[in-house]
PDB file of C-alpha atoms in Angstrom:
ATOM      1  CA  MET A  10      74.847  74.126  65.666  1.00  0.00           C
ATOM      2  CA  ASN A  11      75.982  70.527  65.394  1.00  0.00           C
ATOM      3  CA  LEU A  12      77.899  68.547  68.014  1.00  0.00           C
ATOM      4  CA  ASP A  13      81.327  69.189  66.453  1.00  0.00           C
ATOM      5  CA  GLN A  14      80.694  72.937  66.381  1.00  0.00           C
ATOM      6  CA  LEU A  15      79.548  72.861  70.003  1.00  0.00           C
ATOM      7  CA  VAL A  16      82.682  70.970  71.064  1.00  0.00           C
ATOM      8  CA  ASP A  17      84.879  73.428  69.135  1.00  0.00           C
ATOM      9  CA  TYR A  18      83.044  76.399  70.672  1.00  0.00           C
ATOM     10  CA  ARG A  19      83.386  75.010  74.219  1.00  0.00           C
ATOM     11  CA  LEU A  20      87.077  74.207  73.716  1.00  0.00           C
ATOM     12  CA  GLU A  21      87.747  77.694  72.388  1.00  0.00           C
ATOM     13  CA  SER A  22      85.968  79.226  75.362  1.00  0.00           C
ATOM     14  CA  VAL A  23      87.979  77.348  78.023  1.00  0.00           C
ATOM     15  CA  ASP A  24      90.629  80.058  78.031  1.00  0.00           C
ATOM     16  CA  VAL A  25      88.053  82.854  78.414  1.00  0.00           C
ATOM     17  CA  ARG A  26      86.091  81.002  81.101  1.00  0.00           C
ATOM     18  CA  SER A  27      89.284  80.150  83.019  1.00  0.00           C
ATOM     19  CA  ARG A  28      90.562  83.689  82.817  1.00  0.00           C
ATOM     20  CA  GLU A  29      87.260  85.117  84.033  1.00  0.00           C
ATOM     21  CA  TRP A  30      87.228  82.675  86.940  1.00  0.00           C
ATOM     22  CA  LEU A  31      90.809  83.644  87.832  1.00  0.00           C
ATOM     23  CA  ARG A  32      89.952  87.358  87.769  1.00  0.00           C
ATOM     24  CA  LYS A  33      87.140  86.732  90.233  1.00  0.00           C
ATOM     25  CA  ASN A  34      88.887  84.245  92.545  1.00  0.00           C
ATOM     26  CA  ALA A  35      92.686  84.746  92.583  1.00  0.00           C
ATOM     27  CA  LYS A  36      92.633  87.429  95.269  1.00  0.00           C
ATOM     28  CA  ARG A  37      90.358  85.371  97.541  1.00  0.00           C
ATOM     29  CA  ILE A  38      92.622  82.328  97.216  1.00  0.00           C
ATOM     30  CA  ALA A  39      95.701  84.476  97.883  1.00  0.00           C
ATOM     31  CA  GLU A  40      94.110  85.830 101.054  1.00  0.00           C
ATOM     32  CA  GLN A  41      93.389  82.280 102.206  1.00  0.00           C
ATOM     33  CA  THR A  42      96.827  80.831 101.392  1.00  0.00           C
ATOM     34  CA  TYR A  43      99.405  83.608 101.547  1.00  0.00           C
ATOM     35  CA  GLY A  44      97.348  85.353 104.220  1.00  0.00           C
ATOM     36  CA  ARG A  45      97.396  82.319 106.494  1.00  0.00           C
ATOM     37  CA  VAL A  46     101.155  81.871 106.040  1.00  0.00           C
ATOM     38  CA  PHE A  47     101.731  85.599 106.690  1.00  0.00           C
ATOM     39  CA  VAL A  48      99.795  85.480 109.964  1.00  0.00           C
ATOM     40  CA  GLU A  49     101.670  82.357 111.068  1.00  0.00           C
ATOM     41  CA  GLN A  50     105.043  83.908 110.233  1.00  0.00           C
ATOM     42  CA  ALA A  51     104.207  87.262 111.831  1.00  0.00           C
ATOM     43  CA  GLN A  52     102.898  85.672 115.035  1.00  0.00           C
ATOM     44  CA  ALA A  53     105.925  83.369 115.268  1.00  0.00           C
ATOM     45  CA  LYS A  54     108.165  86.432 115.079  1.00  0.00           C
ATOM     46  CA  ASP A  55     106.148  88.422 117.653  1.00  0.00           C
ATOM     47  CA  MET A  56     104.986  91.110 115.241  1.00  0.00           C
ATOM     48  CA  SER A  57     102.269  93.494 116.423  1.00  0.00           C
ATOM     49  CA  GLU A  58      98.578  93.014 115.676  1.00  0.00           C
ATOM     50  CA  ARG A  59      98.678  96.252 113.679  1.00  0.00           C
ATOM     51  CA  TYR A  60     101.393  94.785 111.449  1.00  0.00           C
ATOM     52  CA  ILE A  61      99.475  91.532 111.020  1.00  0.00           C
ATOM     53  CA  LYS A  62      96.306  93.362 109.999  1.00  0.00           C
ATOM     54  CA  SER A  63      98.164  95.576 107.509  1.00  0.00           C
ATOM     55  CA  LEU A  64      98.628  92.880 104.819  1.00  0.00           C
ATOM     56  CA  LYS A  65      97.028  93.938 101.525  1.00  0.00           C
ATOM     57  CA  PHE A  66      96.610  92.086  98.233  1.00  0.00           C
ATOM     58  CA  HIS A  67      96.487  93.744  94.823  1.00  0.00           C
ATOM     59  CA  LEU A  68      95.354  92.124  91.570  1.00  0.00           C
ATOM     60  CA  LYS A  69      96.477  94.138  88.563  1.00  0.00           C
ATOM     61  CA  GLY A  70      94.734  93.541  85.260  1.00  0.00           C
ATOM     62  CA  ALA A  71      91.511  92.330  86.879  1.00  0.00           C
ATOM     63  CA  ASN A  72      89.434  95.069  85.250  1.00  0.00           C
ATOM     64  CA  THR A  73      90.655  94.352  81.719  1.00  0.00           C
ATOM     65  CA  PRO A  74      89.629  90.989  80.252  1.00  0.00           C
ATOM     66  CA  THR A  75      92.705  90.631  78.012  1.00  0.00           C
ATOM     67  CA  ALA A  76      95.409  92.033  80.327  1.00  0.00           C
ATOM     68  CA  ASP A  77      97.827  89.771  82.141  1.00  0.00           C
ATOM     69  CA  LEU A  78      96.904  89.225  85.770  1.00  0.00           C
ATOM     70  CA  GLU A  79      99.516  90.142  88.365  1.00  0.00           C
ATOM     71  CA  LEU A  80      98.968  89.381  92.035  1.00  0.00           C
ATOM     72  CA  THR A  81     101.081  91.247  94.595  1.00  0.00           C
ATOM     73  CA  PHE A  82     100.925  91.737  98.351  1.00  0.00           C
ATOM     74  CA  ASP A  83     102.491  94.157 100.793  1.00  0.00           C
ATOM     75  CA  VAL A  84     102.063  95.592 104.256  1.00  0.00           C
ATOM     76  CA  LYS A  85     100.932  99.104 105.090  1.00  0.00           C
ATOM     77  CA  SER A  86     103.984 101.294 105.171  1.00  0.00           C
ATOM     78  CA  TYR A  87     103.947 102.976 108.569  1.00  0.00           C
ATOM     79  CA  LYS A  88     106.728 105.538 108.538  1.00  0.00           C
ATOM     80  CA  THR A  89     109.265 106.935 110.949  1.00  0.00           C
ATOM     81  CA  GLU A  90     109.330 110.665 111.696  1.00  0.00           C
ATOM     82  CA  ASP A  91     111.738 111.199 108.797  1.00  0.00           C
ATOM     83  CA  GLY A  92     109.620 109.216 106.316  1.00  0.00           C
ATOM     84  CA  LYS A  93     111.436 105.859 106.280  1.00  0.00           C
ATOM     85  CA  PRO A  94     109.147 102.798 106.041  1.00  0.00           C
ATOM     86  CA  LEU A  95     109.097 100.833 109.300  1.00  0.00           C
ATOM     87  CA  TRP A  96     108.208  97.497 107.672  1.00  0.00           C
ATOM     88  CA  LYS A  97     111.588  97.532 105.883  1.00  0.00           C
ATOM     89  CA  PHE A  98     113.423  97.698 109.209  1.00  0.00           C
ATOM     90  CA  PHE A  99     111.539  94.647 110.469  1.00  0.00           C
ATOM     91  CA  GLU A 100     111.887  92.779 107.190  1.00  0.00           C
ATOM     92  CA  GLN A 101     115.599  93.437 106.594  1.00  0.00           C
ATOM     93  CA  GLY A 102     116.812  94.370 110.075  1.00  0.00           C
ATOM     94  CA  THR A 103     119.060  97.223 111.195  1.00  0.00           C
ATOM     95  CA  LYS A 104     122.541  97.531 112.675  1.00  0.00           C
ATOM     96  CA  LYS A 105     123.419  98.984 116.053  1.00  0.00           C
ATOM     97  CA  HIS A 106     122.739 102.717 115.858  1.00  0.00           C
ATOM     98  CA  TRP A 107     122.050 105.900 117.778  1.00  0.00           C
ATOM     99  CA  ILE A 108     118.487 107.240 117.953  1.00  0.00           C
ATOM    100  CA  TYR A 109     117.431 110.700 119.043  1.00  0.00           C
ATOM    101  CA  PRO A 110     114.374 112.905 118.727  1.00  0.00           C
ATOM    102  CA  ARG A 111     114.329 114.993 115.561  1.00  0.00           C
ATOM    103  CA  PHE A 112     111.147 116.985 116.052  1.00  0.00           C
ATOM    104  CA  LYS A 113     110.415 116.765 119.797  1.00  0.00           C
ATOM    105  CA  LYS A 114     112.462 117.363 122.947  1.00  0.00           C
ATOM    106  CA  ALA A 115     112.574 113.663 123.855  1.00  0.00           C
ATOM    107  CA  LEU A 116     111.649 110.201 122.629  1.00  0.00           C
ATOM    108  CA  ARG A 117     108.769 108.594 124.512  1.00  0.00           C
ATOM    109  CA  TRP A 118     107.511 105.021 124.603  1.00  0.00           C
ATOM    110  CA  LYS A 119     105.152 103.028 126.738  1.00  0.00           C
ATOM    111  CA  THR A 120     106.898 100.510 128.990  1.00  0.00           C
ATOM    112  CA  GLY A 121     103.858  98.939 130.663  1.00  0.00           C
ATOM    113  CA  ASP A 122     101.886  99.925 133.717  1.00  0.00           C
ATOM    114  CA  THR A 123     102.942 100.737 137.281  1.00  0.00           C
ATOM    115  CA  ALA A 124     101.923  97.273 138.459  1.00  0.00           C
ATOM    116  CA  SER A 125     104.401  95.576 136.117  1.00  0.00           C
ATOM    117  CA  GLN A 126     107.231  98.107 135.883  1.00  0.00           C
ATOM    118  CA  THR A 127     110.506  96.350 135.071  1.00  0.00           C
ATOM    119  CA  GLN A 128     112.146  98.982 132.846  1.00  0.00           C
ATOM    120  CA  SER A 129     115.790  99.581 133.714  1.00  0.00           C
ATOM    121  CA  ILE A 130     116.952 102.538 131.670  1.00  0.00           C
ATOM    122  CA  THR A 131     118.801 105.635 132.786  1.00  0.00           C
ATOM    123  CA  SER A 132     116.134 107.883 131.279  1.00  0.00           C
ATOM    124  CA  ARG A 133     113.424 109.417 133.458  1.00  0.00           C
ATOM    125  CA  ILE A 134     110.370 107.196 133.885  1.00  0.00           C
ATOM    126  CA  SER A 135     106.956 108.639 134.669  1.00  0.00           C
ATOM    127  CA  SER A 136     104.919 107.070 137.416  1.00  0.00           C
ATOM    128  CA  GLY A 137     101.388 107.257 138.629  1.00  0.00           C
ATOM    129  CA  THR A 138      98.826 105.202 140.453  1.00  0.00           C
ATOM    130  CA  ALA A 139      98.734 101.426 140.042  1.00  0.00           C
ATOM    131  CA  GLY A 140      97.557 100.404 136.590  1.00  0.00           C
ATOM    132  CA  ASP A 141      98.429 103.729 134.913  1.00  0.00           C
ATOM    133  CA  PRO A 142     100.677 103.556 131.845  1.00  0.00           C
ATOM    134  CA  VAL A 143     104.382 104.065 132.455  1.00  0.00           C
ATOM    135  CA  TYR A 144     106.431 105.911 129.862  1.00  0.00           C
ATOM    136  CA  ALA A 145     110.178 106.084 129.335  1.00  0.00           C
ATOM    137  CA  PHE A 146     111.810 109.197 127.913  1.00  0.00           C
ATOM    138  CA  SER A 147     115.170 109.728 126.262  1.00  0.00           C
ATOM    139  CA  LYS A 148     117.024 112.589 124.601  1.00  0.00           C
ATOM    140  CA  GLY A 149     118.957 109.947 122.653  1.00  0.00           C
ATOM    141  CA  HIS A 150     120.469 106.544 123.201  1.00  0.00           C
ATOM    142  CA  GLN A 151     122.177 103.619 121.485  1.00  0.00           C
ATOM    143  CA  VAL A 152     119.928 100.777 120.283  1.00  0.00           C
ATOM    144  CA  SER A 153     121.173  97.341 119.398  1.00  0.00           C
ATOM    145  CA  GLY A 154     119.302  97.281 116.107  1.00  0.00           C
ATOM    146  CA  ILE A 155     116.391  95.253 114.856  1.00  0.00           C
ATOM    147  CA  LYS A 156     116.778  91.604 114.008  1.00  0.00           C
ATOM    148  CA  ALA A 157     115.623  90.836 110.454  1.00  0.00           C
ATOM    149  CA  ARG A 158     112.330  88.972 110.677  1.00  0.00           C
ATOM    150  CA  LYS A 159     111.774  88.375 106.927  1.00  0.00           C
ATOM    151  CA  VAL A 160     108.028  87.833 107.347  1.00  0.00           C
ATOM    152  CA  LEU A 161     107.222  88.815 103.754  1.00  0.00           C
ATOM    153  CA  TYR A 162     110.113  86.760 102.366  1.00  0.00           C
ATOM    154  CA  TRP A 163     109.004  83.592 104.153  1.00  0.00           C
ATOM    155  CA  THR A 164     105.378  84.266 103.282  1.00  0.00           C
ATOM    156  CA  ALA A 165     106.316  84.275  99.607  1.00  0.00           C
ATOM    157  CA  GLN A 166     108.515  81.175  99.999  1.00  0.00           C
ATOM    158  CA  PHE A 167     106.021  79.032 101.927  1.00  0.00           C
ATOM    159  CA  GLY A 168     102.824  80.452 100.463  1.00  0.00           C
ATOM    160  CA  THR A 169     103.549  80.085  96.741  1.00  0.00           C
ATOM    161  CA  LYS A 170     103.113  76.309  96.542  1.00  0.00           C
ATOM    162  CA  LYS A 171      99.977  76.450  98.687  1.00  0.00           C
ATOM    163  CA  PHE A 172      98.553  79.210  96.485  1.00  0.00           C
ATOM    164  CA  GLN A 173      99.350  77.351  93.258  1.00  0.00           C
ATOM    165  CA  ARG A 174      97.887  74.059  94.507  1.00  0.00           C
ATOM    166  CA  MET A 175      94.661  75.651  95.726  1.00  0.00           C
ATOM    167  CA  LEU A 176      94.299  77.782  92.579  1.00  0.00           C
ATOM    168  CA  ILE A 177      94.716  74.787  90.272  1.00  0.00           C
ATOM    169  CA  ARG A 178      92.446  72.570  92.372  1.00  0.00           C
ATOM    170  CA  GLU A 179      89.625  75.139  92.485  1.00  0.00           C
ATOM    171  CA  LEU A 180      89.981  76.052  88.796  1.00  0.00           C
ATOM    172  CA  GLN A 181      89.764  72.367  87.878  1.00  0.00           C
ATOM    173  CA  ARG A 182      86.706  72.016  90.092  1.00  0.00           C
ATOM    174  CA  PHE A 183      85.115  75.010  88.314  1.00  0.00           C
ATOM    175  CA  LEU A 184      85.861  73.615  84.857  1.00  0.00           C
ATOM    176  CA  ASP A 185      84.509  70.193  85.854  1.00  0.00           C
ATOM    177  CA  SER A 186      81.331  71.735  87.275  1.00  0.00           C
ATOM    178  CA  THR A 187      80.661  73.763  84.126  1.00  0.00           C
ATOM    179  CA  ALA A 188      81.419  70.961  81.659  1.00  0.00           C
ATOM    180  CA  THR A 189      78.663  69.699  79.418  1.00  0.00           C
ATOM    181  CA  LYS A 190      77.586  66.072  79.262  1.00  0.00           C
ATOM    182  CA  ILE A 191      80.007  65.537  76.391  1.00  0.00           C
ATOM    183  CA  GLY A 192      82.863  66.519  78.712  1.00  0.00           C
ATOM    184  CA  VAL A 193      83.831  69.986  77.510  1.00  0.00           C
TER     185      VAL A 193
END
């Protein structure tokens, strides 16, 4: 193999080498860039730790060398009693509405502990010794709705440029580190 053939071979293989590197590294870079933005957005909007830890990345086409790669992310879809995804309510918000128990006699939620009880609701509140959990109960009541937090929307908006910059920078670093002395 002469020098011209080697150069041609290396140039032809750039696409394959780049694609292989992307298959192995795109998800990691997404977790570092989009993941960081997601955590920042979720914490700024007082989302629960369970919500923050539910972010998942998916890389479609990673197992097939010639398929197009598609990177997506979502949050685990915790559901209401009637099967509606909770994350949608937090992402898009809800209007003022009436809630009531569909499968139990009453709704129940933790309001804190007896040492820090500040709940003022007309429903019955359980009590116990200091430090025990305090629960509120309701057979139905009006809620003001959920303010749209748009965590996923802002993650996509702010994270895309960071992801693209880091992906390009690391791919270029990989190509530079695997180049031969003749520069290919």
